[in-house]
Amino acid sequence: MTKRMVFVDTSLCTGCKACSVACKAWNDLPAEKNQLITSYQAQASTTHNTWTYISMHEKYENGKMEWLMFKHQCYHCAEPSCMKACPAEAIYQTDSGYTIIDQNKCIGCGYCVANCPWGVPKTDPELKKTFKCTGCIDRVENGLLPACVATCQPGALHFGEPEEMKQIAEVRLAEVKKDFPKAQLYGDKAMGGTTYLYLLKEEPAFYGLPENPTTSASLVVWKDWVQPYGIWLIPIALGASAVSFVTTRIINSMSKSKGGDIHG
Amino acid sequence: MDKDRVVRFSGSARFAHWGHTVTFLVLLFTGLILFSPAVGRVLAPVFGGYVNASTIHKVMAVFFTIIPLIALVINFRGFLDWWKDVFSFGKNDIKFLMKFPLEFFGFKVDLPPQSKFNGGEKMNSVITTTSCVLLALSGYVMWFKDAFSPTLVQWAYPIHGICMILATCMVCMHAYLGSFHPGSGESFWGMWKGTVRSDWAAHHHAKWYEEVTKSQN
C-alpha cells in the first residue's frame, strides 16, 4: 500500500474525545480510572491502554478565554527513534508509513518508551509488552478509515494520500492564520516527517510539544557508534590475549633452550 | 604464618573480587542480550527468554552493588590503602606501562620496582572501578526511569554500553594476565588464597615487599 497520511486540524477540534473512545472500542482497550488534571482534562499522557487522547489548553487574551485542543497519539515518524532503540527488532515500518510494534517480538524493555521524543509508547507492567497507536493499520490496509478519523464529528481528522492531505493543510493554514498569526503546520519536519500532520493554532511549545524533534545525540552515540564499532574492542582484547598466550610460550621455549627462563 | 609467603589480599578484598567476578559475568551475558539484536537471538534462550534474563540481570545488579559496599564497610582501611597506592602514580608506573606491552607478548624486559600494585594494575583499578560505578548508576537510572529526567535516561543507555565495553576489555586482559600469562604465576594465588610466594613478591612488587618485610621486623 502506498503512503498514507492523517491530517489533524486542531483548529476544528472541539475536544469531544470521541476519537479516544472510538480507539478504545476498535482496539478493545479498557477504560482507565483517572482524575482531573486541569479544568476539563483527565488524561495526562498516553498509556498502554489509552493510545489517543485530547489535551485541552486554555488561552487567555484580552480578558477572553479560548480552548486550544491537541490530539495525542503515535506520530508514525519516517525515522522513528523507537525503532532505532528497540533491541529486539520488534518495531517495523509499513510501506503505508506506519510504525508498528510486533507484540510477538516485544520484550517490554522500555527502550522505545525512553527514546520517543513525545513519550508515546508505554509498557504494560503486567504483560511486559509495550503498546501504542497502531494507526489502525488493520482497518487502513483493508480500505477503512482509522477509527479516530471515522468517528470525528467536527471534521478535524482527514485521511488520504500525503499530497492531498498537505494541500488541505495549506488551505486551512492560510485561513486559520487570519485569526491566529502564530498558526503553523507541525510534524512535516519532525523525525524525517510524520504520518500524522498537524495544524496548530499556536507554536508547539504552547501545547508542551518539542519544537522540532530529531534523533537524539544519545541514540546516535549508542546505536551508530558504540553498538556497531565500540563492541569490537572486546574481541580485540580477547585476540591480544590469545596472541600473547602463543608468543609468550614460543619466546619462553626459545630462551629456555638458550638457558634463560621467564620468571613465574 | 608460612615464612615463604606474604599476605597480599585480605578476606574482604577477595570476597569483593570474586563476588564481582561472578556477578559481573552473569550481568555481562544477560545484558548483552539487549545490547544488540543479533546477540539477543543467540543468548536470550540460554537464560530462558528475554523476560527471565532481565529479571536475572536486575537481581545480579543488586548483588553487584552490595558486594563492594559490604567489603568497604568491613575493611575500610584496606580500601584506603588500595586507593592510596593507586593514586601514588609515579615515574616507575609510567615506565612500567611503556615497557609492559613487550612483556605482555613474552619479550624479556627490565621493569622498574613496583609497589603493591604495578602501573597496569593501577590503570585496571581506575578503569574498572569507574566503569562499575557508572554501570551501576546508569543501570539504576534505566531501571527506575520514571524517577529521572528523560534526557538523563536517554544518555544512560550509551553510557551503560560504553562502560560495559571498557570493563569487559579490562576483565578479559585481567583474567588472562592473572591466569595463563606465564609471567604472572603467583598473582592468581594472591587473590585466591590471599598469600603469595615471597620470592615472587620480591621480584614483581619489590617496593611493596620491602615495606611488608620492614613492618614485620
Tab-separated table of C-alpha atoms in Angstrom:
chain	number	residue	atom	x	y	z
A	1	MET	CA	0.000	0.000	0.000
A	2	THR	CA	1.339	3.451	-0.883
A	3	LYS	CA	1.996	6.041	1.775
A	4	ARG	CA	-0.979	7.400	3.683
A	5	MET	CA	-1.356	10.449	5.882
A	6	VAL	CA	-3.684	11.734	8.593
A	7	PHE	CA	-4.195	15.482	8.813
A	8	VAL	CA	-5.125	16.652	12.312
A	9	ASP	CA	-6.759	20.072	12.062
A	10	THR	CA	-6.656	21.131	15.707
A	11	SER	CA	-8.478	24.358	14.827
A	12	LEU	CA	-11.658	22.340	14.188
A	13	CYS	CA	-11.300	20.001	17.178
A	14	THR	CA	-13.992	20.545	19.825
A	15	GLY	CA	-12.369	18.309	22.421
A	16	CYS	CA	-15.294	15.866	22.469
A	17	LYS	CA	-12.898	12.923	22.963
A	18	ALA	CA	-14.926	10.669	20.665
A	19	CYS	CA	-11.671	9.726	18.908
A	20	SER	CA	-10.314	8.378	22.179
A	21	VAL	CA	-13.488	6.344	22.742
A	22	ALA	CA	-13.558	5.036	19.149
A	23	CYS	CA	-9.920	3.994	19.509
A	24	LYS	CA	-10.686	2.052	22.676
A	25	ALA	CA	-13.749	0.469	21.082
A	26	TRP	CA	-11.944	-0.733	17.950
A	27	ASN	CA	-8.776	-1.828	19.720
A	28	ASP	CA	-10.632	-3.382	22.645
A	29	LEU	CA	-8.915	-1.261	25.289
A	30	PRO	CA	-10.432	-0.965	28.772
A	31	ALA	CA	-11.353	2.381	30.310
A	32	GLU	CA	-8.994	3.685	32.969
A	33	LYS	CA	-9.722	5.421	36.231
A	34	ASN	CA	-8.224	8.882	36.200
A	35	GLN	CA	-8.601	12.283	37.824
A	36	LEU	CA	-8.942	15.788	36.510
A	37	ILE	CA	-5.562	17.357	35.991
A	38	THR	CA	-6.825	20.654	34.549
A	39	SER	CA	-10.339	22.077	34.381
A	40	TYR	CA	-11.510	19.622	31.709
A	41	GLN	CA	-8.665	17.229	31.062
A	42	ALA	CA	-8.358	13.925	32.889
A	43	GLN	CA	-5.789	12.128	30.753
A	44	ALA	CA	-2.186	13.149	31.463
A	45	SER	CA	-0.446	11.070	28.799
A	46	THR	CA	-0.844	8.061	26.588
A	47	THR	CA	-0.884	4.766	28.500
A	48	HIS	CA	-0.680	1.138	27.427
A	49	ASN	CA	-4.493	1.177	27.374
A	50	THR	CA	-5.080	4.693	26.014
A	51	TRP	CA	-3.477	5.190	22.646
A	52	THR	CA	-5.023	8.554	21.789
A	53	TYR	CA	-6.391	11.400	23.900
A	54	ILE	CA	-7.089	15.135	23.675
A	55	SER	CA	-5.198	17.661	25.749
A	56	MET	CA	-7.106	20.903	26.388
A	57	HIS	CA	-5.191	24.146	26.718
A	58	GLU	CA	-6.732	27.382	27.985
A	59	LYS	CA	-5.501	30.534	26.322
A	60	TYR	CA	-6.288	33.913	27.890
A	61	GLU	CA	-6.067	37.078	25.827
A	62	ASN	CA	-7.696	40.484	26.431
A	63	GLY	CA	-9.803	39.021	29.202
A	64	LYS	CA	-11.192	36.319	26.939
A	65	MET	CA	-10.567	32.578	27.265
A	66	GLU	CA	-10.187	30.242	24.361
A	67	TRP	CA	-9.787	26.457	24.188
A	68	LEU	CA	-6.953	25.031	22.163
A	69	MET	CA	-7.092	21.312	21.556
A	70	PHE	CA	-4.412	18.815	20.711
A	71	LYS	CA	-4.850	15.175	19.753
A	72	HIS	CA	-2.060	12.912	21.035
A	73	GLN	CA	-1.230	9.557	19.508
A	74	CYS	CA	1.781	7.957	17.822
A	75	TYR	CA	3.072	10.247	15.071
A	76	HIS	CA	4.306	7.345	12.929
A	77	CYS	CA	7.626	9.030	12.049
A	78	ALA	CA	9.573	8.385	8.868
A	79	GLU	CA	12.714	7.964	11.019
A	80	PRO	CA	11.383	6.535	14.288
A	81	SER	CA	13.656	6.685	17.339
A	82	CYS	CA	11.655	3.883	18.948
A	83	MET	CA	12.555	1.532	16.096
A	84	LYS	CA	16.231	2.542	16.290
A	85	ALA	CA	16.293	1.971	20.057
A	86	CYS	CA	14.465	-1.381	20.065
A	87	PRO	CA	16.935	-4.189	20.981
A	88	ALA	CA	14.524	-6.961	19.939
A	89	GLU	CA	13.794	-5.834	16.368
A	90	ALA	CA	10.147	-5.757	17.401
A	91	ILE	CA	9.358	-2.399	15.735
A	92	TYR	CA	8.956	-2.127	11.978
A	93	GLN	CA	7.578	0.274	9.402
A	94	THR	CA	4.971	-0.396	6.731
A	95	ASP	CA	5.024	0.973	3.189
A	96	SER	CA	1.901	2.889	4.132
A	97	GLY	CA	4.029	4.887	6.614
A	98	TYR	CA	3.081	3.291	9.921
A	99	THR	CA	5.423	2.322	12.750
A	100	ILE	CA	4.211	-0.916	14.292
A	101	ILE	CA	5.216	-2.878	17.400
A	102	ASP	CA	5.179	-6.626	16.739
A	103	GLN	CA	3.718	-7.872	20.012
A	104	ASN	CA	5.176	-11.352	19.487
A	105	LYS	CA	8.671	-9.914	19.472
A	106	CYS	CA	8.249	-7.113	22.040
A	107	ILE	CA	10.031	-7.846	25.330
A	108	GLY	CA	8.731	-4.805	27.202
A	109	CYS	CA	12.220	-3.461	27.916
A	110	GLY	CA	11.030	0.148	27.589
A	111	TYR	CA	13.929	1.351	25.411
A	112	CYS	CA	11.399	2.804	22.923
A	113	VAL	CA	9.489	4.431	25.781
A	114	ALA	CA	12.607	6.326	26.864
A	115	ASN	CA	13.615	7.360	23.358
A	116	CYS	CA	10.356	8.566	21.764
A	117	PRO	CA	10.651	12.375	21.661
A	118	TRP	CA	6.952	12.634	22.550
A	119	GLY	CA	6.923	9.778	25.093
A	120	VAL	CA	4.162	7.943	23.225
A	121	PRO	CA	4.778	4.177	23.730
A	122	LYS	CA	4.007	2.776	27.183
A	123	THR	CA	4.810	-0.600	28.713
A	124	ASP	CA	2.152	-2.743	30.352
A	125	PRO	CA	3.880	-3.766	33.600
A	126	GLU	CA	1.886	-6.992	33.869
A	127	LEU	CA	2.022	-8.189	30.270
A	128	LYS	CA	5.595	-6.866	29.874
A	129	LYS	CA	4.683	-5.607	26.407
A	130	THR	CA	4.777	-2.083	25.057
A	131	PHE	CA	1.743	-0.583	23.358
A	132	LYS	CA	0.967	2.471	21.279
A	133	CYS	CA	-1.321	3.605	18.477
A	134	THR	CA	-1.155	1.232	15.520
A	135	GLY	CA	-2.594	3.851	13.162
A	136	CYS	CA	-5.434	1.310	12.808
A	137	ILE	CA	-3.231	-0.462	10.294
A	138	ASP	CA	-5.704	-3.358	10.292
A	139	ARG	CA	-8.522	-1.022	9.150
A	140	VAL	CA	-6.426	1.136	6.842
A	141	GLU	CA	-4.942	-1.731	4.865
A	142	ASN	CA	-8.462	-3.124	4.393
A	143	GLY	CA	-9.932	0.047	2.970
A	144	LEU	CA	-11.436	1.509	6.147
A	145	LEU	CA	-10.659	4.823	7.808
A	146	PRO	CA	-8.716	4.767	11.097
A	147	ALA	CA	-11.226	4.517	13.984
A	148	CYS	CA	-10.482	8.028	15.251
A	149	VAL	CA	-10.839	9.574	11.791
A	150	ALA	CA	-14.069	7.680	11.076
A	151	THR	CA	-15.688	8.953	14.254
A	152	CYS	CA	-14.543	12.605	14.296
A	153	GLN	CA	-17.701	14.772	14.185
A	154	PRO	CA	-16.313	18.287	13.578
A	155	GLY	CA	-14.201	17.046	10.663
A	156	ALA	CA	-10.897	17.761	12.355
A	157	LEU	CA	-9.369	14.492	11.092
A	158	HIS	CA	-8.667	13.741	7.446
A	159	PHE	CA	-7.176	10.609	5.941
A	160	GLY	CA	-5.732	10.093	2.456
A	161	GLU	CA	-2.749	10.453	0.147
A	162	PRO	CA	0.062	12.640	1.575
A	163	GLU	CA	-0.140	15.170	-1.303
A	164	GLU	CA	-3.866	15.599	-0.868
A	165	MET	CA	-3.503	15.985	2.907
A	166	LYS	CA	-0.757	18.586	2.526
A	167	GLN	CA	-2.924	20.589	0.122
A	168	ILE	CA	-5.856	20.595	2.544
A	169	ALA	CA	-3.422	21.543	5.330
A	170	GLU	CA	-2.010	24.527	3.394
A	171	VAL	CA	-5.507	25.852	2.570
A	172	ARG	CA	-6.592	25.508	6.215
A	173	LEU	CA	-3.352	27.109	7.457
A	174	ALA	CA	-3.964	30.209	5.292
A	175	GLU	CA	-7.487	30.531	6.704
A	176	VAL	CA	-6.585	29.957	10.353
A	177	LYS	CA	-3.622	32.336	10.145
A	178	LYS	CA	-6.045	35.253	9.688
A	179	ASP	CA	-7.191	34.841	13.308
A	180	PHE	CA	-4.133	33.081	14.739
A	181	PRO	CA	-0.957	34.617	13.330
A	182	LYS	CA	1.220	32.007	15.064
A	183	ALA	CA	-0.650	29.126	13.393
A	184	GLN	CA	1.644	26.574	11.765
A	185	LEU	CA	1.935	23.033	10.450
A	186	TYR	CA	3.622	20.537	12.764
A	187	GLY	CA	5.193	17.157	12.076
A	188	ASP	CA	6.311	17.627	8.484
A	189	LYS	CA	9.863	18.433	9.621
A	190	ALA	CA	9.981	16.240	12.747
A	191	MET	CA	11.779	12.856	12.739
A	192	GLY	CA	12.029	12.709	8.948
A	193	GLY	CA	8.374	13.721	8.576
A	194	THR	CA	5.429	12.220	10.445
A	195	THR	CA	2.415	10.347	9.082
A	196	TYR	CA	0.216	12.454	11.363
A	197	LEU	CA	0.425	16.054	10.131
A	198	TYR	CA	-0.904	18.779	12.422
A	199	LEU	CA	-2.262	22.273	12.041
A	200	LEU	CA	-1.592	24.145	15.291
A	201	LYS	CA	-3.132	27.489	16.286
A	202	GLU	CA	-0.117	28.356	18.423
A	203	GLU	CA	3.548	27.432	18.466
A	204	PRO	CA	4.337	23.829	19.546
A	205	ALA	CA	5.671	24.927	22.959
A	206	PHE	CA	2.188	26.245	23.857
A	207	TYR	CA	0.924	22.655	23.695
A	208	GLY	CA	4.004	21.365	25.528
A	209	LEU	CA	5.388	19.845	22.337
A	210	PRO	CA	9.073	19.723	21.366
A	211	GLU	CA	9.753	22.377	18.717
A	212	ASN	CA	11.477	20.273	16.098
A	213	PRO	CA	12.448	16.854	17.421
A	214	THR	CA	15.221	14.901	15.695
A	215	THR	CA	17.043	11.688	16.555
A	216	SER	CA	18.743	12.437	19.896
A	217	ALA	CA	22.543	12.587	20.170
A	218	SER	CA	22.473	9.868	22.831
A	219	LEU	CA	20.713	7.486	20.441
A	220	VAL	CA	23.237	8.245	17.667
A	221	VAL	CA	26.184	7.626	20.022
A	222	TRP	CA	24.605	4.434	21.296
A	223	LYS	CA	23.306	2.881	18.082
A	224	ASP	CA	25.630	4.289	15.398
A	225	TRP	CA	28.963	4.321	17.272
A	226	VAL	CA	29.034	2.177	20.408
A	227	GLN	CA	26.935	-0.741	19.181
A	228	PRO	CA	28.487	-1.308	15.747
A	229	TYR	CA	32.111	-0.214	16.398
A	230	GLY	CA	32.807	0.102	20.153
A	231	ILE	CA	31.949	-3.522	20.785
A	232	TRP	CA	34.933	-4.652	18.664
A	233	LEU	CA	37.260	-3.590	21.485
A	234	ILE	CA	36.219	-6.769	23.312
A	235	PRO	CA	37.275	-9.229	20.563
A	236	ILE	CA	40.483	-7.168	20.188
A	237	ALA	CA	41.248	-7.598	23.911
A	238	LEU	CA	40.492	-11.317	23.677
A	239	GLY	CA	42.562	-11.615	20.496
A	240	ALA	CA	45.552	-9.837	22.054
A	241	SER	CA	45.385	-12.272	24.992
A	242	ALA	CA	45.257	-15.230	22.618
A	243	VAL	CA	48.251	-13.906	20.667
A	244	SER	CA	50.145	-13.329	23.903
A	245	PHE	CA	49.311	-16.870	25.063
A	246	VAL	CA	51.114	-18.211	21.988
A	247	THR	CA	54.003	-15.721	21.688
A	248	THR	CA	54.925	-15.859	25.408
A	249	ARG	CA	55.278	-19.635	25.135
A	250	ILE	CA	57.259	-19.503	21.900
A	251	ILE	CA	59.670	-16.885	23.237
A	252	ASN	CA	59.897	-18.727	26.551
A	253	SER	CA	60.847	-22.031	24.931
A	254	MET	CA	63.357	-20.263	22.716
A	255	SER	CA	65.092	-18.583	25.659
A	256	LYS	CA	64.899	-21.823	27.679
A	257	SER	CA	66.902	-23.616	25.005
A	258	LYS	CA	69.441	-20.818	25.359
A	259	GLY	CA	69.484	-21.296	29.109
A	260	GLY	CA	67.260	-18.386	30.150
A	261	ASP	CA	63.744	-18.537	31.635
A	262	ILE	CA	60.865	-16.188	32.014
A	263	HIS	CA	60.079	-15.697	35.683
A	264	GLY	CA	56.934	-17.323	37.114
B	1	MET	CA	52.423	-17.825	59.046
B	2	ASP	CA	54.405	-19.563	56.375
B	3	LYS	CA	57.780	-17.866	56.222
B	4	ASP	CA	57.975	-18.192	52.460
B	5	ARG	CA	54.646	-16.495	51.840
B	6	VAL	CA	53.352	-12.963	52.351
B	7	VAL	CA	49.768	-11.816	52.758
B	8	ARG	CA	48.622	-9.947	49.650
B	9	PHE	CA	44.826	-9.680	49.837
B	10	SER	CA	42.527	-9.646	52.869
B	11	GLY	CA	39.418	-11.805	53.107
B	12	SER	CA	37.129	-8.879	52.381
B	13	ALA	CA	39.124	-7.899	49.276
B	14	ARG	CA	38.924	-11.466	47.996
B	15	PHE	CA	35.199	-11.643	48.798
B	16	ALA	CA	34.624	-8.420	46.823
B	17	HIS	CA	36.839	-9.588	43.954
B	18	TRP	CA	35.229	-12.993	43.444
B	19	GLY	CA	31.744	-11.726	44.228
B	20	HIS	CA	32.194	-9.152	41.498
B	21	THR	CA	33.662	-11.764	39.163
B	22	VAL	CA	30.535	-13.913	39.320
B	23	THR	CA	28.002	-11.089	39.277
B	24	PHE	CA	29.850	-9.216	36.513
B	25	LEU	CA	29.919	-12.240	34.222
B	26	VAL	CA	26.244	-13.036	34.732
B	27	LEU	CA	25.407	-9.343	34.234
B	28	LEU	CA	27.547	-9.240	31.098
B	29	PHE	CA	25.858	-12.152	29.377
B	30	THR	CA	22.320	-11.284	30.458
B	31	GLY	CA	22.977	-7.670	29.467
B	32	LEU	CA	24.500	-8.395	26.059
B	33	ILE	CA	21.088	-9.794	25.096
B	34	LEU	CA	19.761	-6.238	24.947
B	35	PHE	CA	22.974	-4.757	23.533
B	36	SER	CA	22.290	-5.903	20.022
B	37	PRO	CA	19.501	-7.934	18.413
B	38	ALA	CA	21.999	-10.374	16.876
B	39	VAL	CA	23.458	-11.264	20.288
B	40	GLY	CA	19.990	-11.402	21.813
B	41	ARG	CA	18.767	-14.025	19.378
B	42	VAL	CA	21.589	-16.353	20.431
B	43	LEU	CA	21.831	-15.612	24.159
B	44	ALA	CA	18.204	-14.994	25.203
B	45	PRO	CA	17.189	-18.684	25.036
B	46	VAL	CA	20.190	-19.601	27.213
B	47	PHE	CA	18.637	-17.645	30.106
B	48	GLY	CA	15.074	-18.774	29.408
B	49	GLY	CA	13.998	-15.837	27.281
B	50	TYR	CA	14.218	-12.065	27.424
B	51	VAL	CA	11.989	-11.549	30.455
B	52	ASN	CA	13.858	-14.100	32.612
B	53	ALA	CA	17.194	-12.674	31.509
B	54	SER	CA	16.124	-9.201	32.545
B	55	THR	CA	14.980	-10.487	35.955
B	56	ILE	CA	18.326	-12.257	36.480
B	57	HIS	CA	20.119	-9.067	35.371
B	58	LYS	CA	18.257	-6.986	37.953
B	59	VAL	CA	18.818	-9.445	40.820
B	60	MET	CA	22.526	-9.691	39.979
B	61	ALA	CA	22.737	-5.902	39.722
B	62	VAL	CA	21.668	-5.623	43.355
B	63	PHE	CA	24.378	-8.080	44.477
B	64	PHE	CA	26.877	-6.313	42.200
B	65	THR	CA	26.117	-3.087	44.074
B	66	ILE	CA	26.016	-4.558	47.588
B	67	ILE	CA	29.157	-6.739	47.461
B	68	PRO	CA	31.756	-3.942	47.214
B	69	LEU	CA	29.798	-1.877	49.738
B	70	ILE	CA	29.957	-4.758	52.254
B	71	ALA	CA	33.709	-5.087	51.688
B	72	LEU	CA	34.043	-1.344	52.067
B	73	VAL	CA	32.303	-1.388	55.444
B	74	ILE	CA	34.184	-4.464	56.725
B	75	ASN	CA	37.613	-3.256	55.722
B	76	PHE	CA	37.660	0.444	55.025
B	77	ARG	CA	41.349	0.594	55.898
B	78	GLY	CA	42.188	-1.893	53.125
B	79	PHE	CA	40.118	0.118	50.684
B	80	LEU	CA	42.025	3.292	51.604
B	81	ASP	CA	45.404	1.543	51.255
B	82	TRP	CA	44.404	0.287	47.812
B	83	TRP	CA	43.466	3.735	46.539
B	84	LYS	CA	46.415	5.430	48.229
B	85	ASP	CA	48.688	3.151	46.225
B	86	VAL	CA	46.676	3.552	43.008
B	87	PHE	CA	46.904	7.321	43.174
B	88	SER	CA	50.612	7.356	44.043
B	89	PHE	CA	51.134	7.024	40.318
B	90	GLY	CA	54.756	7.873	39.586
B	91	LYS	CA	57.710	7.578	37.211
B	92	ASN	CA	58.046	3.833	37.795
B	93	ASP	CA	54.427	3.276	36.852
B	94	ILE	CA	54.794	5.184	33.588
B	95	LYS	CA	57.979	3.231	32.762
B	96	PHE	CA	56.131	0.037	33.583
B	97	LEU	CA	53.229	0.905	31.303
B	98	MET	CA	55.559	1.790	28.430
B	99	LYS	CA	57.563	-1.432	28.666
B	100	PHE	CA	54.769	-3.792	29.665
B	101	PRO	CA	53.335	-4.368	26.158
B	102	LEU	CA	56.618	-6.144	25.289
B	103	GLU	CA	56.496	-8.244	28.433
B	104	PHE	CA	52.832	-8.996	27.652
B	105	PHE	CA	53.800	-10.730	24.416
B	106	GLY	CA	56.697	-12.581	26.041
B	107	PHE	CA	59.768	-10.403	25.421
B	108	LYS	CA	62.151	-10.087	28.328
B	109	VAL	CA	62.294	-6.528	29.624
B	110	ASP	CA	63.631	-4.926	32.762
B	111	LEU	CA	60.733	-3.412	34.645
B	112	PRO	CA	61.290	-0.851	37.416
B	113	PRO	CA	60.463	-1.926	41.021
B	114	GLN	CA	56.711	-1.732	41.655
B	115	SER	CA	54.631	-1.009	44.732
B	116	LYS	CA	51.759	-3.285	45.835
B	117	PHE	CA	50.008	-2.572	42.542
B	118	ASN	CA	52.034	-2.160	39.385
B	119	GLY	CA	51.303	0.530	36.792
B	120	GLY	CA	48.988	-1.757	34.860
B	121	GLU	CA	47.098	-2.856	37.953
B	122	LYS	CA	46.674	0.798	38.890
B	123	MET	CA	45.165	1.549	35.472
B	124	ASN	CA	42.950	-1.520	35.806
B	125	SER	CA	41.797	-0.337	39.250
B	126	VAL	CA	40.855	3.106	37.930
B	127	ILE	CA	39.135	1.961	34.732
B	128	THR	CA	37.179	-0.979	36.158
B	129	THR	CA	36.102	0.902	39.269
B	130	THR	CA	34.958	3.940	37.260
B	131	SER	CA	33.135	1.672	34.808
B	132	CYS	CA	31.482	-0.299	37.596
B	133	VAL	CA	30.260	2.831	39.362
B	134	LEU	CA	28.918	4.292	36.103
B	135	LEU	CA	27.399	0.933	35.120
B	136	ALA	CA	25.547	0.740	38.417
B	137	LEU	CA	24.371	4.370	38.311
B	138	SER	CA	23.241	4.286	34.667
B	139	GLY	CA	21.644	0.895	35.311
B	140	TYR	CA	19.500	2.177	38.163
B	141	VAL	CA	18.545	5.223	36.059
B	142	MET	CA	17.250	2.876	33.334
B	143	TRP	CA	15.602	0.577	35.845
B	144	PHE	CA	13.721	3.396	37.617
B	145	LYS	CA	13.392	5.655	34.588
B	146	ASP	CA	10.234	7.364	35.834
B	147	ALA	CA	12.233	8.971	38.639
B	148	PHE	CA	14.741	10.695	36.345
B	149	SER	CA	14.646	13.297	33.590
B	150	PRO	CA	14.090	11.913	30.066
B	151	THR	CA	17.456	13.261	28.833
B	152	LEU	CA	19.337	11.581	31.677
B	153	VAL	CA	17.551	8.294	30.939
B	154	GLN	CA	18.399	8.567	27.227
B	155	TRP	CA	22.103	9.098	27.994
B	156	ALA	CA	22.104	6.205	30.472
B	157	TYR	CA	21.825	3.744	27.548
B	158	PRO	CA	25.055	4.691	25.690
B	159	ILE	CA	26.908	5.218	28.992
B	160	HIS	CA	25.904	1.719	30.138
B	161	GLY	CA	27.123	0.348	26.789
B	162	ILE	CA	30.452	2.220	26.772
B	163	CYS	CA	31.244	1.233	30.373
B	164	MET	CA	30.283	-2.380	29.650
B	165	ILE	CA	32.776	-2.453	26.762
B	166	LEU	CA	35.585	-0.813	28.791
B	167	ALA	CA	35.006	-3.047	31.806
B	168	THR	CA	34.798	-6.205	29.685
B	169	CYS	CA	38.047	-5.371	27.871
B	170	MET	CA	39.772	-4.881	31.216
B	171	VAL	CA	38.247	-8.101	32.554
B	172	CYS	CA	39.473	-10.063	29.506
B	173	MET	CA	43.051	-8.800	29.867
B	174	HIS	CA	42.943	-9.016	33.666
B	175	ALA	CA	41.645	-12.604	33.654
B	176	TYR	CA	44.285	-13.673	31.147
B	177	LEU	CA	47.124	-11.910	32.972
B	178	GLY	CA	46.025	-13.441	36.262
B	179	SER	CA	45.856	-16.977	34.919
B	180	PHE	CA	47.555	-18.079	31.711
B	181	HIS	CA	50.175	-15.367	31.248
B	182	PRO	CA	53.457	-17.112	32.140
B	183	GLY	CA	54.934	-14.014	33.746
B	184	SER	CA	52.171	-13.680	36.334
B	185	GLY	CA	52.264	-17.112	38.011
B	186	GLU	CA	51.619	-16.326	41.662
B	187	SER	CA	49.265	-13.403	41.223
B	188	PHE	CA	46.259	-15.743	40.961
B	189	TRP	CA	47.057	-17.305	44.350
B	190	GLY	CA	47.292	-13.850	45.870
B	191	MET	CA	43.625	-13.359	45.139
B	192	TRP	CA	42.613	-16.984	45.766
B	193	LYS	CA	44.491	-17.953	48.950
B	194	GLY	CA	45.362	-14.409	49.960
B	195	THR	CA	49.102	-15.072	50.079
B	196	VAL	CA	51.918	-15.114	47.536
B	197	ARG	CA	55.386	-16.632	47.448
B	198	SER	CA	57.928	-14.270	48.982
B	199	ASP	CA	60.371	-14.545	46.107
B	200	TRP	CA	57.577	-13.737	43.661
B	201	ALA	CA	56.590	-10.695	45.713
B	202	ALA	CA	60.210	-9.563	45.875
B	203	HIS	CA	60.587	-9.917	42.147
B	204	HIS	CA	57.292	-8.399	40.981
B	205	HIS	CA	56.491	-5.873	43.709
B	206	ALA	CA	59.897	-5.030	45.143
B	207	LYS	CA	58.819	-1.779	46.782
B	208	TRP	CA	55.806	-3.393	48.401
B	209	TYR	CA	57.792	-6.435	49.563
B	210	GLU	CA	60.348	-4.180	51.151
B	211	GLU	CA	57.612	-2.346	53.082
B	212	VAL	CA	55.956	-5.595	54.195
B	213	THR	CA	59.169	-7.177	55.448
B	214	LYS	CA	60.207	-3.953	57.179
B	215	SER	CA	56.927	-3.697	59.079
B	216	GLN	CA	57.203	-7.341	60.120
B	217	ASN	CA	60.692	-6.991	61.578
